[in-house]
Short mmCIF file of C-alpha atoms in Angstrom, two decimals:
data_model
loop_
_atom_site.label_atom_id
_atom_site.label_comp_id
_atom_site.label_asym_id
_atom_site.label_seq_id
_atom_site.Cartn_x
_atom_site.Cartn_y
_atom_site.Cartn_z
CA MET O 1 0.09 0.01 0.45
CA LEU O 2 1.91 4.04 -0.67
CA ILE O 3 0.15 7.35 1.08
CA ALA O 4 0.91 9.95 -1.43
CA ARG O 5 1.17 13.26 0.44
CA TYR O 6 0.66 16.33 -1.31
CA ASN O 7 0.41 19.80 0.67
CA LEU O 8 0.32 23.50 -1.28
CA GLY O 9 3.41 24.05 -3.31
CA ALA O 10 6.02 21.82 -4.25
CA ASP O 11 6.23 19.54 -0.69
CA TYR O 12 4.89 16.14 -0.98
CA SER O 13 5.77 12.40 0.24
CA ILE O 14 5.12 9.05 -0.93
CA SER O 15 5.20 5.87 2.06
CA ASP O 16 4.88 2.15 1.45
CA PHE O 17 3.87 -0.14 3.62
CA ASN O 18 3.16 -3.78 3.73
CA THR O 19 -0.75 -3.47 5.06
CA VAL O 20 -3.56 -0.99 5.88
CA GLY O 21 -3.01 -0.80 9.97
CA GLU O 22 0.37 -0.18 9.77
CA ALA O 23 -0.07 2.89 6.58
CA MET O 24 -2.47 3.78 9.43
CA ASP O 25 -0.97 3.24 12.60
CA HIS O 26 2.22 5.97 9.70
CA ILE O 27 -0.81 8.46 9.30
CA ALA O 28 -1.71 8.56 13.27
CA THR O 29 2.22 9.00 13.75
CA LEU O 30 2.60 11.67 11.40
CA TYR O 31 -0.30 13.83 13.39
CA GLU O 32 1.48 12.91 16.33
CA GLN O 33 4.80 14.09 15.80
CA ARG O 34 2.98 17.72 13.94
CA LEU O 35 1.80 18.31 17.50
CA GLN O 36 4.83 17.18 19.54
CA LYS O 37 6.54 19.69 17.40
CA GLU O 38 3.17 22.57 17.83
CA ASN O 39 3.71 21.69 21.75
CA PRO O 40 6.85 20.43 22.67
CA ARG O 41 6.79 21.68 26.88
CA LEU O 42 3.62 19.07 26.84
CA ASN O 43 3.92 15.83 28.67
CA GLN O 44 0.82 14.53 27.37
CA LEU O 45 -1.61 15.55 24.15
CA GLN O 46 -5.10 14.63 23.63
CA TYR O 47 -7.15 14.28 20.52
CA ARG O 48 -10.40 13.45 18.96
CA ALA O 49 -10.77 11.41 15.34
CA GLU O 50 -12.12 15.04 14.03
CA ASP O 51 -8.69 16.47 14.63
CA LEU O 52 -6.80 13.87 12.65
CA PHE O 53 -9.55 14.19 10.12
CA ARG O 54 -8.37 18.02 9.64
CA PHE O 55 -4.86 17.22 9.12
CA ILE O 56 -6.08 14.62 6.37
CA ASP O 57 -7.93 17.55 5.28
CA GLY O 58 -5.56 20.22 5.66
CA HIS O 59 -2.94 18.30 2.75
CA ARG O 60 -4.25 19.42 -0.72
CA GLU O 61 -4.39 15.59 -1.88
CA PHE O 62 -4.13 12.72 0.76
CA VAL O 63 -4.43 9.30 -1.38
CA ALA O 64 -4.21 5.66 -0.50
CA LEU O 65 -3.02 3.33 -3.33
CA VAL O 66 -3.48 -0.40 -2.58
CA PHE O 67 -1.94 -2.54 -5.12
CA LEU O 68 -4.11 -5.37 -6.46
CA PRO O 69 -2.27 -8.70 -6.75
CA ALA O 70 -5.10 -10.42 -9.47
CA SER O 71 -4.42 -7.05 -12.06
CA GLN O 72 -0.62 -5.79 -10.85
CA SER O 73 -2.00 -2.52 -9.84
CA TYR O 74 -3.24 -0.26 -7.55
CA LYS O 75 -6.81 1.27 -6.43
CA PRO O 76 -7.14 4.50 -5.26
CA HIS O 77 -8.56 5.45 -2.64
CA ASP O 78 -9.55 8.73 -1.70
CA LYS O 79 -9.54 10.92 1.98
CA GLU O 80 -12.75 9.63 2.75
CA TRP O 81 -11.86 6.42 2.54
CA ILE O 82 -8.47 7.10 4.79
CA LYS O 83 -10.67 8.06 7.58
CA GLU O 84 -13.11 5.36 7.65
CA LYS O 85 -10.00 3.06 8.01
CA LEU O 86 -8.26 5.57 10.38
CA LEU O 87 -11.24 4.49 12.69
CA THR O 88 -11.59 1.38 12.10
CA HIS O 89 -7.86 0.23 12.79
CA LEU O 90 -7.80 2.82 15.81
CA GLY O 91 -11.22 1.18 17.16
CA ARG O 92 -9.55 -2.11 16.86
CA GLN O 93 -6.81 -1.53 19.69
CA GLN O 94 -9.23 -0.39 22.22
CA PRO O 95 -10.62 -2.24 24.79
CA ALA O 96 -14.89 -1.88 24.48
CA PRO O 97 -15.35 1.15 25.74
CA SER O 98 -17.19 1.20 29.51
CA SER O 99 -19.51 4.01 29.14
CA GLY O 100 -22.16 2.74 26.81
CA ARG O 101 -22.90 5.39 24.47
CA GLY O 102 -21.44 3.13 21.67
CA PRO O 103 -17.97 3.00 19.10
CA ALA O 104 -18.00 6.73 18.76
CA SER O 105 -16.90 6.50 22.56
CA ASN O 106 -13.99 5.71 23.33
CA ARG O 107 -12.18 7.40 20.52
CA SER O 108 -10.40 9.44 22.89
CA ASN O 109 -8.92 6.47 25.16
CA ILE O 110 -6.73 5.11 22.30
CA GLN O 111 -3.01 5.02 22.75
CA SER O 112 -0.80 6.92 20.85
CA ARG O 113 2.38 5.17 19.42
CA LEU O 114 4.84 7.57 20.33
CA GLY O 115 4.41 6.40 24.01
CA ASN O 116 2.02 8.17 27.01
CA GLN O 117 -0.45 11.10 24.10
CA ARG O 118 -3.17 9.12 24.50
CA PHE O 119 -5.98 9.55 21.02
#
């Protein structure tokens, strides 16, 4: 799977991953690194899914290209597909919410890949 990110101007990057899960972890880590850079004095950073989605939407283009072995080609997926996969992937990493408010209630409890920060 390839992730292509394009910002305003000529700034772009392409990253290659073996699985969709690895790609979703990478996207979340990119955002967490940006938060750390913007808030170097904070010991703990918290953010919501909507904040991560704004990070994605802040790019002129953010595309996932999923390799299809049968056709030896890549299928492009847009920002909305990436957001859905992020929610599914990050939600799987957490225990069921105890508040009883449904799946959305555990979004604020997803452990960051950078240590003590929380999603």
